Coordinates of C-alpha atoms in Angstrom, one line a residue:
M1 CA 0.1 0.0 0.0
P2 CA 2.8 2.6 0.8
R3 CA 4.3 1.9 -2.6
L4 CA 1.0 2.3 -4.3
L5 CA 0.4 5.6 -2.6
I6 CA 3.7 6.8 -3.7
V7 CA 3.1 5.7 -7.4
L8 CA -0.2 7.5 -7.3
A9 CA 1.2 10.7 -5.9
A10 CA 3.9 10.6 -8.6
L11 CA 1.2 10.4 -11.3
A12 CA -0.8 13.1 -9.7
L13 CA 2.4 15.3 -10.0
S14 CA 2.2 15.2 -13.7
A15 CA -1.5 16.0 -13.9
C16 CA -2.3 18.4 -11.0
T17 CA -0.7 21.3 -9.5
P18 CA -1.7 22.9 -6.1
L19 CA -3.7 26.1 -6.0
L20 CA -1.0 28.7 -5.0
V21 CA -1.9 31.9 -3.3
Q22 CA -1.8 34.7 -5.7
H23 CA -0.5 38.2 -5.2
P24 CA -3.2 40.8 -5.7
L25 CA -2.6 43.3 -8.4
S26 CA -2.7 47.0 -7.4
P27 CA -5.6 48.9 -8.8
P28 CA -4.7 50.8 -12.0
T29 CA -5.5 54.1 -10.5
A30 CA -3.2 53.6 -7.5
F31 CA -0.1 54.8 -9.3
S32 CA 1.1 57.0 -12.1
G33 CA 3.3 54.3 -13.8
P34 CA 6.4 52.4 -13.1
R35 CA 9.3 54.4 -11.7
L36 CA 12.6 54.2 -9.8
E37 CA 12.7 55.8 -6.4
D38 CA 15.6 56.1 -3.9
D39 CA 14.7 53.0 -1.9
A40 CA 11.9 51.4 -4.0
V41 CA 10.8 50.4 -7.5
V42 CA 7.2 51.0 -8.4
S43 CA 6.5 48.1 -10.7
F44 CA 4.2 47.7 -13.6
D45 CA 1.1 47.2 -11.4
G46 CA 1.9 49.9 -8.8
A47 CA 3.5 47.3 -6.3
R48 CA 6.3 49.0 -4.4
L49 CA 9.4 46.7 -4.3
G50 CA 12.4 47.4 -2.0
L51 CA 15.5 48.8 -3.6
K52 CA 19.1 49.2 -2.9
H53 CA 21.5 50.9 -5.3
W54 CA 25.2 51.6 -5.3
D55 CA 26.4 54.3 -7.7
P56 CA 29.9 55.3 -8.8
V57 CA 31.2 58.7 -8.8
G58 CA 30.1 60.1 -12.2
E59 CA 28.2 58.4 -15.0
P60 CA 28.4 54.5 -14.9
W61 CA 29.7 52.8 -18.0
A62 CA 27.7 49.6 -17.0
V63 CA 24.7 49.0 -14.7
I64 CA 24.0 45.6 -13.0
V65 CA 20.3 44.8 -12.2
G66 CA 20.6 42.4 -9.2
V67 CA 18.2 39.7 -8.5
H68 CA 18.5 38.0 -5.2
G69 CA 17.8 34.4 -4.2
M70 CA 15.1 32.6 -2.1
N71 CA 14.4 34.2 1.3
D72 CA 17.1 36.8 0.6
Y73 CA 16.6 40.4 -0.5
S74 CA 18.5 43.1 -2.3
N75 CA 21.3 43.1 0.4
A76 CA 22.6 39.9 -1.3
F77 CA 24.7 42.3 -3.4
H78 CA 26.1 44.5 -0.6
L79 CA 29.7 43.2 -0.7
A80 CA 30.1 43.1 -4.5
A81 CA 28.2 46.3 -5.3
P82 CA 30.5 48.8 -3.6
W83 CA 33.5 47.3 -5.4
W84 CA 31.8 47.5 -8.7
A85 CA 30.9 51.1 -7.9
S86 CA 34.7 51.7 -7.4
Q87 CA 35.2 50.4 -10.9
G88 CA 32.5 52.7 -12.4
V89 CA 29.6 50.2 -12.5
A90 CA 26.3 50.8 -10.8
T91 CA 24.2 48.1 -9.1
Y92 CA 20.5 48.4 -8.7
A93 CA 19.1 45.4 -6.8
Y94 CA 15.5 45.0 -5.8
D95 CA 13.5 42.9 -3.4
Q96 CA 11.4 40.4 -5.3
R97 CA 7.7 40.1 -4.5
G98 CA 7.2 38.1 -1.3
F99 CA 10.8 39.0 0.0
G100 CA 12.5 41.7 1.9
R101 CA 10.5 44.9 2.0
S102 CA 8.3 44.0 -0.9
P103 CA 4.5 43.2 -0.6
E104 CA 3.1 39.8 0.6
R105 CA 6.1 38.7 2.4
G106 CA 6.5 35.0 2.5
V107 CA 3.9 34.4 -0.2
W108 CA 5.0 33.0 -3.6
A109 CA 4.4 35.4 -6.3
G110 CA 4.7 33.0 -9.2
E111 CA 6.8 33.2 -12.4
G112 CA 4.4 35.5 -14.3
L113 CA 4.8 38.4 -11.8
M114 CA 8.5 37.7 -11.0
T115 CA 9.5 37.8 -14.6
E116 CA 7.4 40.9 -15.3
D117 CA 8.9 42.8 -12.4
L118 CA 12.4 41.9 -13.8
R119 CA 11.3 43.2 -17.2
T120 CA 10.0 46.4 -15.6
V121 CA 13.1 47.1 -13.4
T122 CA 15.5 46.4 -16.3
A123 CA 13.5 48.8 -18.6
L124 CA 13.5 51.4 -15.9
V125 CA 17.3 51.1 -15.5
R126 CA 17.7 51.2 -19.3
R127 CA 15.7 54.5 -19.3
K128 CA 17.8 56.0 -16.6
F129 CA 21.1 55.0 -18.1
P130 CA 20.6 54.9 -21.8
H131 CA 24.3 54.8 -22.7
A132 CA 25.5 52.1 -20.2
I133 CA 25.8 48.4 -20.8
I134 CA 22.9 46.9 -18.8
A135 CA 23.6 43.4 -17.3
V136 CA 21.2 41.4 -15.2
A137 CA 22.8 39.3 -12.6
G138 CA 20.7 36.6 -10.8
E139 CA 21.8 34.6 -7.8
S140 CA 20.2 31.3 -7.1
M141 CA 16.3 31.7 -7.4
G142 CA 17.1 35.1 -8.9
G143 CA 19.2 33.3 -11.5
A144 CA 16.2 30.9 -12.3
V145 CA 13.9 34.0 -12.7
A146 CA 16.4 35.7 -15.0
A147 CA 16.8 32.6 -17.0
V148 CA 13.2 32.1 -17.6
A149 CA 12.7 35.8 -18.4
F150 CA 15.4 35.9 -21.0
A151 CA 14.2 32.8 -22.7
S152 CA 10.7 34.1 -23.1
D153 CA 9.5 36.0 -26.2
R154 CA 9.8 39.3 -24.1
P155 CA 13.3 39.2 -22.7
P156 CA 14.5 42.1 -20.4
A157 CA 16.1 45.0 -22.2
A158 CA 19.6 44.1 -21.2
D159 CA 22.9 43.4 -22.9
R160 CA 24.4 40.6 -20.7
L161 CA 22.9 37.8 -18.5
I162 CA 24.9 36.5 -15.6
L163 CA 23.7 33.4 -13.8
M164 CA 25.4 32.9 -10.3
S165 CA 24.7 29.4 -8.9
P166 CA 21.3 29.4 -10.6
A167 CA 18.5 27.4 -9.1
V168 CA 18.1 24.6 -11.6
W169 CA 17.1 21.6 -9.3
G170 CA 13.8 20.9 -11.0
W171 CA 11.2 18.2 -10.9
K172 CA 13.3 15.9 -13.1
E173 CA 16.2 15.8 -10.6
Q174 CA 14.1 15.7 -7.5
P175 CA 13.9 12.3 -5.8
L176 CA 10.5 10.7 -5.7
P177 CA 10.0 11.1 -2.0
N178 CA 10.7 14.8 -2.3
K179 CA 8.1 15.1 -5.1
T180 CA 5.5 13.2 -3.2
L181 CA 5.8 14.9 0.2
L182 CA 6.0 18.4 -1.5
W183 CA 2.9 17.7 -3.6
F184 CA 0.8 16.5 -0.6
A185 CA 2.2 19.4 1.6
A186 CA 1.3 22.1 -1.1
N187 CA -2.2 20.7 -1.6
F188 CA -3.2 20.0 1.9
T189 CA -1.0 22.5 4.0
A190 CA -0.4 25.3 1.4
G191 CA 0.0 28.0 4.1
K192 CA 2.1 26.1 6.6
V193 CA 5.7 27.4 7.0
Y194 CA 8.3 24.8 7.2
E195 CA 11.7 25.5 8.7
P196 CA 14.8 23.3 8.1
P197 CA 15.9 21.2 11.1
R198 CA 19.0 22.3 12.8
W199 CA 20.8 19.1 12.1
L200 CA 20.5 19.8 8.5
T201 CA 21.4 23.5 8.5
S202 CA 24.4 22.8 10.7
K203 CA 25.7 20.5 7.9
I204 CA 24.9 22.7 4.9
K205 CA 27.2 25.6 4.3
P206 CA 25.8 28.1 1.7
T207 CA 29.1 30.1 2.0
D208 CA 32.5 29.8 3.8
N209 CA 32.1 33.3 5.2
R210 CA 31.0 32.6 8.7
E211 CA 30.9 36.5 9.6
E212 CA 28.4 36.9 6.6
L213 CA 26.3 34.0 7.8
I214 CA 26.1 35.5 11.2
A215 CA 25.0 38.9 9.9
M216 CA 22.4 37.2 7.7
G217 CA 21.0 35.4 10.6
R218 CA 20.7 38.8 12.5
D219 CA 19.1 40.5 9.6
P220 CA 15.3 41.0 10.2
Q221 CA 14.7 41.2 6.4
M222 CA 15.8 37.7 5.8
I223 CA 13.2 34.9 5.8
W224 CA 13.9 31.7 7.6
G225 CA 11.6 28.8 6.5
A226 CA 9.1 28.6 3.6
R227 CA 5.4 27.9 3.0
S228 CA 4.9 24.6 1.3
D229 CA 3.1 26.1 -1.7
A230 CA 6.1 28.4 -2.0
L231 CA 8.5 25.4 -2.1
Y232 CA 6.3 23.9 -4.8
G233 CA 6.5 27.1 -6.8
L234 CA 10.1 27.2 -6.4
V235 CA 10.7 23.7 -7.8
S236 CA 8.5 24.5 -10.7
L237 CA 10.5 27.6 -11.4
M238 CA 13.8 25.7 -11.1
S239 CA 12.4 23.1 -13.6
D240 CA 11.6 25.9 -16.2
A241 CA 14.9 27.6 -15.5
S242 CA 16.9 24.4 -16.2
D243 CA 15.2 24.2 -19.5
A244 CA 15.7 27.9 -20.2
V245 CA 19.5 28.1 -19.7
G246 CA 21.2 28.6 -23.0
R247 CA 18.2 30.2 -24.8
A248 CA 19.0 33.8 -24.0
S249 CA 19.8 35.9 -27.1
V250 CA 22.4 37.9 -25.2
P251 CA 25.9 36.8 -24.0
T252 CA 25.5 34.6 -20.9
F253 CA 27.9 34.0 -18.1
Y254 CA 27.1 30.8 -15.8
L255 CA 29.0 30.7 -12.5
H256 CA 29.2 27.6 -10.2
G257 CA 31.0 26.8 -7.0
A258 CA 32.5 23.3 -6.7
H259 CA 31.4 23.3 -3.0
D260 CA 27.9 24.3 -3.7
Q261 CA 25.7 22.2 -1.2
I262 CA 22.4 23.9 -2.3
I263 CA 22.0 22.9 -5.9
P264 CA 23.2 19.4 -6.7
K265 CA 26.2 19.4 -9.1
A266 CA 24.4 17.0 -11.5
A267 CA 21.5 19.4 -11.9
A268 CA 24.0 22.4 -12.3
Y269 CA 25.9 20.6 -14.9
R270 CA 22.9 19.5 -16.9
A271 CA 21.6 23.0 -17.1
A272 CA 25.1 24.5 -18.0
A273 CA 25.6 21.9 -20.7
H274 CA 22.8 23.7 -22.7
L275 CA 24.8 26.9 -22.9
K276 CA 25.5 28.2 -26.5
P277 CA 29.1 27.8 -27.7
A278 CA 29.7 31.6 -27.4
D279 CA 28.4 31.6 -23.9
R280 CA 30.8 31.6 -20.9
S281 CA 31.0 29.6 -17.6
A282 CA 33.3 29.3 -14.7
N283 CA 33.7 26.5 -12.2
Y284 CA 35.3 27.9 -8.9
A285 CA 37.2 25.2 -7.0
K286 CA 36.8 26.9 -3.7
G287 CA 33.4 28.4 -4.4
Y288 CA 30.1 27.7 -2.4
H289 CA 26.6 28.7 -3.3
L290 CA 26.7 32.3 -2.3
L291 CA 29.6 33.1 -4.5
M292 CA 29.5 36.8 -4.0
R293 CA 29.7 36.4 -0.3
D294 CA 32.5 33.8 -0.1
H295 CA 35.9 34.6 1.1
E296 CA 37.1 34.4 -2.5
G297 CA 34.0 36.6 -3.6
P298 CA 36.3 39.4 -4.9
I299 CA 37.7 36.9 -7.5
V300 CA 34.0 36.3 -8.7
W301 CA 33.3 40.1 -8.7
A302 CA 36.3 40.7 -11.0
D303 CA 35.3 38.0 -13.3
V304 CA 31.8 39.4 -13.5
L305 CA 33.1 42.7 -14.3
A306 CA 35.4 41.3 -17.0
F307 CA 32.6 39.5 -18.6
I308 CA 30.5 42.7 -18.6
R309 CA 33.2 44.6 -20.3
D310 CA 34.0 41.9 -23.0
P311 CA 32.0 38.6 -23.0
Q312 CA 34.8 37.0 -24.9
G313 CA 37.7 38.4 -23.0
P314 CA 39.8 36.4 -20.5
L315 CA 38.5 36.0 -16.8
P316 CA 41.0 37.3 -14.3
S317 CA 40.4 34.1 -12.1
G318 CA 41.4 31.7 -14.9
A319 CA 38.6 29.5 -13.6
P320 CA 38.0 26.5 -15.8
A321 CA 34.7 26.4 -17.7
I322 CA 31.9 23.9 -17.2
P323 CA 31.6 21.5 -20.1
H324 CA 29.2 22.8 -22.8
S325 CA 27.9 19.5 -24.0
P326 CA 25.3 17.3 -22.2
A327 CA 27.5 14.2 -22.6
Q328 CA 30.5 16.0 -21.0
G329 CA 28.5 17.4 -18.4
A330 CA 26.9 14.2 -17.4
E331 CA 30.2 12.5 -17.5
I332 CA 31.9 15.0 -15.1
A333 CA 28.9 15.0 -12.7
R334 CA 29.0 11.2 -12.6
A335 CA 32.8 11.1 -12.0
S336 CA 32.3 13.6 -9.1
G337 CA 29.7 11.4 -7.4
A338 CA 26.8 13.7 -8.2
L339 CA 24.9 11.1 -10.3

């Protein structure tokens, strides 16, 4: 009987999705159009999204639109952005819906709203800096949102796409017990918040920067735990992102840390294997999931800057590329014990 229940649940996964809580759209009369403010972005529907920006002295030659990861917020860029500013590059990072200072905190917004927000923010940045190179840099979940948006028929108005440890651990790579439990939880306890057990969090290191982890733990804007329907939505987003990698029309840079304990190596390599021949990738031997916050983060910052300046130029780190063919990617993942 338990096996039968698992099989039935697996079949249900392919035919039914849970009813996710939807973010309400603001009334059309509630705002005068999308705009950038000092500490907020007014998006396409009037929603106010939290904003942090770091500007160089004088006009920037490039601007990075920063898209943070799950349960994080725009502060994810607080270490890299000041250095980029010292190099003449501005960073405009916003809090995605449901995170940080943005509306419906803790509630999953869905791909449609999240990608439309990215299009809106990028268009506003393009309007503000018409002569600058515009690059979208997404970390983890933010990388998934960016990958999906750039693969759509309405990609953001940017010149570069940077995927930092993108969340690409979709349904295909999820073990059957994960799929089954998540489906039941999302359907029957959609609003319940689940927090990872301490024994698990003590074993998983998102970064080797202990001081930064402590600061994140004390930051009231961070979210710890997630609703079951949000987790379901995240895995669905990761599935779409895995399929979307390599479909952007702009130069793409895929960054991966060899010590990433959040996104399994097999999933990361499978997605990276779909990059176009002209796209770039880097595999950092000492890197973890939060590459910008690692102790070797400055190496990553410099590589990102070099790619923005010249997508085909050398990377200061000299980090090796991830294989760009599915066969090579699977072979390396298998050799590393990831498959």
